[in-house]
Coordinates of C-alpha atoms in Angstrom, one line a residue:
X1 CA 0.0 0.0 0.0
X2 CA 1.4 3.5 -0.6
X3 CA 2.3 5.9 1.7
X4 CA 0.1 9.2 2.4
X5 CA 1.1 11.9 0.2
X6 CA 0.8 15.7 0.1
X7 CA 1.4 18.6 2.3
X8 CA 1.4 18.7 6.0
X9 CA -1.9 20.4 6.5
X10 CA -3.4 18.4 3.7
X11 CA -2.6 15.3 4.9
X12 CA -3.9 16.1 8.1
X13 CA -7.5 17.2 6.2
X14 CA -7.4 13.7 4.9
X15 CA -7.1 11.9 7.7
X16 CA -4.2 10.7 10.8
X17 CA -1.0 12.1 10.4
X18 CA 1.5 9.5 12.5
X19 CA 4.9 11.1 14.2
X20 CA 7.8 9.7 15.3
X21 CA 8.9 8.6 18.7
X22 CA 11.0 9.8 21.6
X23 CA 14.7 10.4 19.9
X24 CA 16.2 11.4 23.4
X25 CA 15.4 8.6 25.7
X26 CA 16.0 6.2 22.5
X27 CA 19.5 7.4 22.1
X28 CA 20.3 7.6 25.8
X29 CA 19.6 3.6 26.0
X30 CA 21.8 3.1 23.2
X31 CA 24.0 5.0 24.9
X32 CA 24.7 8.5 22.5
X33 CA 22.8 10.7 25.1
X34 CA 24.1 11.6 28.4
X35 CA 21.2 12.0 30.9
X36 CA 21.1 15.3 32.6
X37 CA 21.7 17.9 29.7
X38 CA 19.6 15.1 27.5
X39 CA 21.2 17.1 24.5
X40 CA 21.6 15.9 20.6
X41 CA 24.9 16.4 20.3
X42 CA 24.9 12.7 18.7
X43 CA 23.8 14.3 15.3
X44 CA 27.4 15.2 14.8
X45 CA 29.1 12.8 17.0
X46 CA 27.3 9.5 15.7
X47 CA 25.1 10.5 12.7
X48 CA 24.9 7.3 11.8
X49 CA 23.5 6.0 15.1
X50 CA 20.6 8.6 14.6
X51 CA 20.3 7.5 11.5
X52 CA 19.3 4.0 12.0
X53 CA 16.2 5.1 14.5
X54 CA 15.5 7.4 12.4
X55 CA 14.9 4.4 9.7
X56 CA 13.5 2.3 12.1
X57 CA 10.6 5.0 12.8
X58 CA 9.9 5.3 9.1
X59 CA 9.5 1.5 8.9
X60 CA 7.0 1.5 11.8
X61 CA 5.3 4.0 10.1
X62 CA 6.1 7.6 11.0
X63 CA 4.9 10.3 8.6
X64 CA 7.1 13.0 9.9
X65 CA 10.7 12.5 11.1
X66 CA 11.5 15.3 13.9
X67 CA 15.4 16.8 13.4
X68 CA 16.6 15.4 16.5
X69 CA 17.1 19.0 17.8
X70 CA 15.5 18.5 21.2
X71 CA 17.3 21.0 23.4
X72 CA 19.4 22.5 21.1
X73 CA 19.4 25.9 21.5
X74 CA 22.3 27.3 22.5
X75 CA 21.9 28.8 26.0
X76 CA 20.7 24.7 26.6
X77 CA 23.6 23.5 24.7
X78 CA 26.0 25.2 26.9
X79 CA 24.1 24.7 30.4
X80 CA 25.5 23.4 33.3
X81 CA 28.9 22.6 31.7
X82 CA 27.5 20.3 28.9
X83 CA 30.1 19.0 26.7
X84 CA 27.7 20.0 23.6
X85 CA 29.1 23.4 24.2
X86 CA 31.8 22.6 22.1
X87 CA 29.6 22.3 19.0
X88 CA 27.9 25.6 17.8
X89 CA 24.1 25.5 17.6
X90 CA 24.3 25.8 13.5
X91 CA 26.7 22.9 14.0
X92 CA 23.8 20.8 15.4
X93 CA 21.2 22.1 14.0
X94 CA 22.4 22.0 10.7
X95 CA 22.9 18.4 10.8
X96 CA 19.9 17.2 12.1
X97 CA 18.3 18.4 9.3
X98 CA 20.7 16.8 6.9
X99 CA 19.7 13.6 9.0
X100 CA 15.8 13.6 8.8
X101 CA 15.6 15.0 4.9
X102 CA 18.0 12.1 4.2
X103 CA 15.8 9.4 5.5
X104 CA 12.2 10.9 5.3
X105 CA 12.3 12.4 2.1
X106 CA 12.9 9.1 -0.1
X107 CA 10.1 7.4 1.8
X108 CA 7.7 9.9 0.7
X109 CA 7.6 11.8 4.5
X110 CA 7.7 15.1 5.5
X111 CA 10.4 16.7 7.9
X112 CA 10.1 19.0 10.9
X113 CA 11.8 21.7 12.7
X114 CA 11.5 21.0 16.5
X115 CA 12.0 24.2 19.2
X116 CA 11.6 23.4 22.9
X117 CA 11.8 25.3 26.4
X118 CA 14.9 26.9 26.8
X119 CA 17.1 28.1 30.0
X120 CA 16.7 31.5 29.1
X121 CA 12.7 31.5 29.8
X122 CA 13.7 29.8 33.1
X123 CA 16.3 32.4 34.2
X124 CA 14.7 35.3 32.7
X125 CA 11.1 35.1 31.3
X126 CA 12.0 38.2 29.1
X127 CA 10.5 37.8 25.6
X128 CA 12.6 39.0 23.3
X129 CA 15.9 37.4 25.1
X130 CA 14.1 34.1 24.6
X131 CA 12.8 34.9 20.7
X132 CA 16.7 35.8 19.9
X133 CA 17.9 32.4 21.4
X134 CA 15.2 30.1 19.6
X135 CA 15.9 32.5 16.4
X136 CA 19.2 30.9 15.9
X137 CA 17.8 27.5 15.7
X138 CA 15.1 29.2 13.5
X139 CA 17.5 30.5 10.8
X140 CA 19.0 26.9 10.0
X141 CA 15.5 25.7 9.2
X142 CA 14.3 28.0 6.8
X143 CA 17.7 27.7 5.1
X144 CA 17.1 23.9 4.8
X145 CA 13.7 24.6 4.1
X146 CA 11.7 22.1 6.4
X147 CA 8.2 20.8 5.7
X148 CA 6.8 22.4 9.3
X149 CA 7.7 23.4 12.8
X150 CA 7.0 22.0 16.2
X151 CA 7.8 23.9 18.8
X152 CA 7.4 21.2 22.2
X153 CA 8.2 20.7 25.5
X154 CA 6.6 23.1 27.1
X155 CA 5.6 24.0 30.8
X156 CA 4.8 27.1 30.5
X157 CA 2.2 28.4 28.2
X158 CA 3.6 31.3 27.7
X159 CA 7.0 30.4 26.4
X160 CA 5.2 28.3 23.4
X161 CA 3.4 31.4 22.8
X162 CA 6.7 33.1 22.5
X163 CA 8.5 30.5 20.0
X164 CA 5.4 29.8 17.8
X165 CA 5.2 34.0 17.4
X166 CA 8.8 33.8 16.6
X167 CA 8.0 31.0 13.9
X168 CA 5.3 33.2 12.3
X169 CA 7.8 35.6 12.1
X170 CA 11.0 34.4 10.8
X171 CA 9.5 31.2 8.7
X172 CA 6.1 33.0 7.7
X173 CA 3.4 30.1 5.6
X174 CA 5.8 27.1 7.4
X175 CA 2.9 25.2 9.2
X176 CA 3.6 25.2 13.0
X177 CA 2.6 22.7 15.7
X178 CA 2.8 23.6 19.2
X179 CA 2.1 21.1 22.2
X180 CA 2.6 21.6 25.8
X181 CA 4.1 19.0 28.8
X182 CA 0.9 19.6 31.1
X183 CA -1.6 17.6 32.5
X184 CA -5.5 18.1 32.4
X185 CA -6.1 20.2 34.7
X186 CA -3.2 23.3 34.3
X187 CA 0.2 24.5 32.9
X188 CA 3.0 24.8 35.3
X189 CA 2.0 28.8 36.0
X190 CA -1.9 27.6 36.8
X191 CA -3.2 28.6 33.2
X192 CA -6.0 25.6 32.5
X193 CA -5.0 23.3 29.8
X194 CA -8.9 24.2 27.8
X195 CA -7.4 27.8 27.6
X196 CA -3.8 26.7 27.0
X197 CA -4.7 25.8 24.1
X198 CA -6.9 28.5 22.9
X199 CA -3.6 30.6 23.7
X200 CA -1.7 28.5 21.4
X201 CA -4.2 29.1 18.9
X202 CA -4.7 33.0 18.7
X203 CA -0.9 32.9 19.0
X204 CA -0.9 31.4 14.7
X205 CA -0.2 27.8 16.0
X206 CA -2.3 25.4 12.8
X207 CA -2.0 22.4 15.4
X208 CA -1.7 22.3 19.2
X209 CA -2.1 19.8 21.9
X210 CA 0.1 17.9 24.6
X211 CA 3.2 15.6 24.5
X212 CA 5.2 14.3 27.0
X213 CA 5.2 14.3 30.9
X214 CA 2.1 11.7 30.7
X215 CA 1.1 8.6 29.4
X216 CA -1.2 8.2 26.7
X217 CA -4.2 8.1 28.4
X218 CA -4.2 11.2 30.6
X219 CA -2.6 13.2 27.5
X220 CA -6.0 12.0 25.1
X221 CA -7.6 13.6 28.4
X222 CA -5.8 17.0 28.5
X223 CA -5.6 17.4 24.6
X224 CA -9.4 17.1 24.6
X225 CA -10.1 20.0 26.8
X226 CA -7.9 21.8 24.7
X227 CA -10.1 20.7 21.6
X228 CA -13.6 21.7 23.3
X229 CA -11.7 25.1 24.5
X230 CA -10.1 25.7 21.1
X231 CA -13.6 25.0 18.7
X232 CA -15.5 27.0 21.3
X233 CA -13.4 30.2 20.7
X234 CA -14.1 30.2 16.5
X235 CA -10.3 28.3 15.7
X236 CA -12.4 26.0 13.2
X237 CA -9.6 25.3 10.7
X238 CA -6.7 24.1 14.2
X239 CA -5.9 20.4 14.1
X240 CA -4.8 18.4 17.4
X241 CA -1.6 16.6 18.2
X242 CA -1.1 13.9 21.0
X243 CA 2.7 12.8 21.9
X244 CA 2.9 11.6 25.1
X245 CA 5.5 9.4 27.3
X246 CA 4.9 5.9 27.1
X247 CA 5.2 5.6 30.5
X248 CA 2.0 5.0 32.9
X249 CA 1.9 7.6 35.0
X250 CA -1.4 8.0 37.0
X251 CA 0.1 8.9 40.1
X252 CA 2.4 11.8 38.4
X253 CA 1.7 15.7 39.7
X254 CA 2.9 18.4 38.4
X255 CA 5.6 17.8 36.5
X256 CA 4.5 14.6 35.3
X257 CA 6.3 11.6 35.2
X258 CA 10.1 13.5 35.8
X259 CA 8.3 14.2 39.7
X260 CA 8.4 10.4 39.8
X261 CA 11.4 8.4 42.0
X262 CA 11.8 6.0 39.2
X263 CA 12.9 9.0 37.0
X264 CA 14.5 8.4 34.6
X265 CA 16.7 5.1 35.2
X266 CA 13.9 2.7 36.6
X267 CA 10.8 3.7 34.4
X268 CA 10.7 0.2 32.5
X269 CA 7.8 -1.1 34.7
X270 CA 5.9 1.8 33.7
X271 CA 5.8 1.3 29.7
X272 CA 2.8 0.8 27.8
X273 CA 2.2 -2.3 25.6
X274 CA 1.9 -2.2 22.3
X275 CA -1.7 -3.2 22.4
X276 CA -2.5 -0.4 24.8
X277 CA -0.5 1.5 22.5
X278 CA -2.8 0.5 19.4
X279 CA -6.0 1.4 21.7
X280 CA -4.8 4.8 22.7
X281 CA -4.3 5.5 18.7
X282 CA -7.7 4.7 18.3
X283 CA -9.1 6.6 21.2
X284 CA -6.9 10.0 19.9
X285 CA -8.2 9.6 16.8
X286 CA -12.2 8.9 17.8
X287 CA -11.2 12.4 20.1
X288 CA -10.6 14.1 16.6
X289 CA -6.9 14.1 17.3
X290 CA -5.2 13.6 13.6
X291 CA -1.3 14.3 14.6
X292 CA -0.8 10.9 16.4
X293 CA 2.6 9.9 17.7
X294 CA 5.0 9.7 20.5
X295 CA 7.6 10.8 23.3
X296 CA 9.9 10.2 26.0
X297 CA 10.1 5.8 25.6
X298 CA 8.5 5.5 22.3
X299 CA 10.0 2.8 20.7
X300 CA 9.7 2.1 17.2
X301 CA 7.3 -0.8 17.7
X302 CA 4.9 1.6 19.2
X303 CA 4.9 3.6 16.2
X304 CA 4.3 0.0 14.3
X305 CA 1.5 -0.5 17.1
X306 CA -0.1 2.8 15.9
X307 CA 0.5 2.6 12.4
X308 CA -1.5 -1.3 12.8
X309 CA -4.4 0.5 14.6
X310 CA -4.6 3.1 11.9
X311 CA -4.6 0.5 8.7
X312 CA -8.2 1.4 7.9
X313 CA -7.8 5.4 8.0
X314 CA -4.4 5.1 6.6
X315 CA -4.8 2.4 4.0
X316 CA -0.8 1.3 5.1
X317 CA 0.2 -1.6 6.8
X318 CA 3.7 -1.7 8.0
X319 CA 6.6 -4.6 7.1
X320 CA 5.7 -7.4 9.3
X321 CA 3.0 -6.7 11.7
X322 CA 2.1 -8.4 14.4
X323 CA -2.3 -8.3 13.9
X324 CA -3.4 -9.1 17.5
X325 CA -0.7 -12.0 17.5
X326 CA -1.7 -13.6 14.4
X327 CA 1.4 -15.4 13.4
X328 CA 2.1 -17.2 16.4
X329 CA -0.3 -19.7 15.0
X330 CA 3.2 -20.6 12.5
X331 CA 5.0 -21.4 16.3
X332 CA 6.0 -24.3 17.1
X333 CA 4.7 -24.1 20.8
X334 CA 0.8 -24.9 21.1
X335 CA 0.8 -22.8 24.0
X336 CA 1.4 -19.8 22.4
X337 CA -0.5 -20.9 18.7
X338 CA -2.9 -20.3 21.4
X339 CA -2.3 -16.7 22.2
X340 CA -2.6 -15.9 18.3
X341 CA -6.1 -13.5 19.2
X342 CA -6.8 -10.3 19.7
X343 CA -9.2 -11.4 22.4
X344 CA -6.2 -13.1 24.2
X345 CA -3.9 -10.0 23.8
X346 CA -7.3 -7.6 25.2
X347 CA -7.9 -9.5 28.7
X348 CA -4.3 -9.7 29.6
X349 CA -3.0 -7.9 33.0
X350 CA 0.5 -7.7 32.5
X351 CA 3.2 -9.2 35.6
X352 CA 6.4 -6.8 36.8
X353 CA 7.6 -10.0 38.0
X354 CA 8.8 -8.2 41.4
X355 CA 6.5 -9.5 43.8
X356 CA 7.2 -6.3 46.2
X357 CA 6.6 -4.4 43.4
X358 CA 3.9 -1.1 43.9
X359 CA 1.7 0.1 41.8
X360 CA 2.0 4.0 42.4
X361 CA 5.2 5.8 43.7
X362 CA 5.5 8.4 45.9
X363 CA 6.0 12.3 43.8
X364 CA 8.5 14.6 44.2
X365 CA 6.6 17.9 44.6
X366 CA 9.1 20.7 45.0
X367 CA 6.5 23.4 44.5
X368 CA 9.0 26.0 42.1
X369 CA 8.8 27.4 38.8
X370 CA 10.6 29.6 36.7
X371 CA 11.9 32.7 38.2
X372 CA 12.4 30.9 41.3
X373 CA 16.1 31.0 42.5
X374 CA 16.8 27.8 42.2
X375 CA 15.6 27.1 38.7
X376 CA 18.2 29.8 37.1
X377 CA 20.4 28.0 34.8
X378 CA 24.2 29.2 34.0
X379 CA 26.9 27.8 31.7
X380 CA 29.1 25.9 35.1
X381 CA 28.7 23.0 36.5
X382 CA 26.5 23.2 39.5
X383 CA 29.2 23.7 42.4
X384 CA 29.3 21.9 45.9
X385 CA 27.6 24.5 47.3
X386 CA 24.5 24.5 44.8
X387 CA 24.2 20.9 45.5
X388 CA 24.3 21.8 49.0
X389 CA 21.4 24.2 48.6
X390 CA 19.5 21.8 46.5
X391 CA 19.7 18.9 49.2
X392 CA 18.8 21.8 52.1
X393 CA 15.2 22.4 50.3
X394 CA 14.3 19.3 49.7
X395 CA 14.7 18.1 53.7
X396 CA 12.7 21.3 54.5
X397 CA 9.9 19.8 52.0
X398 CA 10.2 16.4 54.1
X399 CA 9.2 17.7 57.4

């Protein structure tokens, strides 16, 4: 079967537009990410390792391959004494695109531009310090000419606001997509989600939604309020996006599932299925959601599990799927020719195999936000004496 064709916006008129999945935790487990500054320096250090996933993402099914430019601005790149300070922003930027027209173009996809919060917001909430920094990363996009922008990642509403106004501007008829880490009640700053998104709307955004910070579920939750808010204020022609975690996270606050203990070396308990996977793609796109995809743990056979769930609306199948089990009737073990249903693959309630093993965790719940003293970022290493003062708030939070 072919793959969709056409423009961005047109594709997403026809029907479900399917992304990519979560580039940053996929690279740290293969080991070209260093958790902390979680920063794509790989794109010049191991193109080829970013590459291969972006390949594997395409075969699964993705529509759109993201420039693995997560972070990449360059008051982020040169945070906290990151190494990636030793590449320039155009250095990075520049070949992440390279990466994503090389691989997404041939297959008949389209490529994005992706923004996301940046220290300077944090430190300084002035707008037009923060519209210079994301500029930078703006001007290598229009020179490779990307199919449409994303800007992601978001805690505060009013930083998207900022970057897709700074898209408008310096990439003006590029579509732009804009999709916020929150949960369904508020942003970070109290805003409610249903008006987040009407914000993200009147501010030129063509798409908007959530990704990240929460598992499918909860994000289909939140992106509808934005949906309900968005249609109510007169934005007829906006689409929706979901791109959430793939971790279950019902007991995550605030900050979503980087509030939770197991964050982010012990979240493996937590990941979705692929068949829960295939039923959130069908419940996003029953919500009227059409930009369907992934983030932080999306692997590429949860793209393939979307893509499956989507065969009738898309008219693809990916290479080899898996159809509810189907072709372990060709095993050579009865016991699992037996598990080749869907109904089998529906009633199951998956082990941990820990028998101490609980179901919800205990959140972190520091209570700050940008502006507060200890969320300013610099370009040292946080010193003994940060640490110190880092430790000394949280044991006042603990009595």
């Amino acid at each position: 079967m072919p793959r969709p064709t056409g423009g961005f916006l047109e594709r997403l008129d026809k029907g479900p537009v399917v992304g990519d999945g979560g580039f940053v935790f996929a690279m740290e487990k293969r080991g070209y990410v260093e958790a902390g500054p979680w920063t794509p320096q790989a794109v010049v250090e191991d193109p080829d390792a970013v590459r291969q996933l972006h390949k594997e993402f395409v075969r699964a099914g993705s529509d759109i391959c993201q420039a693995f430019t997560f972070y990449a601005s360059e008051d982020k790149l040169k945070n906290r004494g990151n190494s990636a300070a030793q590449y320039s922003v155009r250095d990075i930027n520049n070949a992440a695109c390279v990466l994503a027209k090389e691989v997404s173009h041939p297959a008949g996809g389209l490529v994005a531009g992706c923004l996301s919060q940046t220290p300077m917001y944090m430190t300084t909430k002035d707008k037009q310090k923060v519209k210079n920094e994301v500029k930078k990363q703006i001007e290598v996009f229009r020179e490779h000419n990307v199919d449409l922008m994303i800007c992601e990642y978001y805690d505060y509403v009013e930083e998207a606001e900022w970057h897709v106004e700074a898209v408008k501007e310096f990439m003006p008829g590029v579509p732009v997509c804009a999709s916020l880490c929150i949960n369904e009640d508020t942003d970070v700053h109290g805003v409610p989600t249903g008006a987040c998104g009407v914000k993200l709307a009147a501010a030129g955004a063509d798409v908007v939604g959530i990704n990240c910070h929460y598992d499918p579920f909860r994000s289909i939750v939140a992106t509808k309020k934005m949906i309900k808010a968005v249609k109510a204020s007169g934005y007829d022609k906006v689409h929706f996006m979901v791109q959430p975690s793939v971790y279950m996270s019902p007991d995550a606050s605030v900050q979503g599932f980087i509030d939770l203990p197991e964050f982010p070396f012990a979240l493996e308990p937590r990941i979705c299925t692929r068949f829960e996977i295939q039923k959130y793609a069908r419940e996003a796109y029953e919500a009227g959601i059409r930009y369907i995809g992934g983030c932080c743990g999306f692997e590429p056979y949860h793209i393939r599990a979307i893509s499956e769930e989507l065969v009738p609306e898309r008219d693809w199948e990916p290479v080899y799927p898996i159809r509810w089990g189907r072709f372990l009737s060709k095993s050579t073990k009865p016991w699992l020719r037996v598990r080749a249903n869907r109904e089998y693959w529906e009633k199951l309630n998956p082990g941990t195999g820990r028998p101490r093993s609980s179901a919800y965790s205990m959140c972190d719940q520091w209570g700050i936000t940008a502006g507060h003293d200890l969320m300013k970022q610099n370009e040292d290493l946080a010193t003994e004496a940060e640490l110190e003062k880092d430790t000394v708030f949280k044991n006042q939070l603990i009595k």
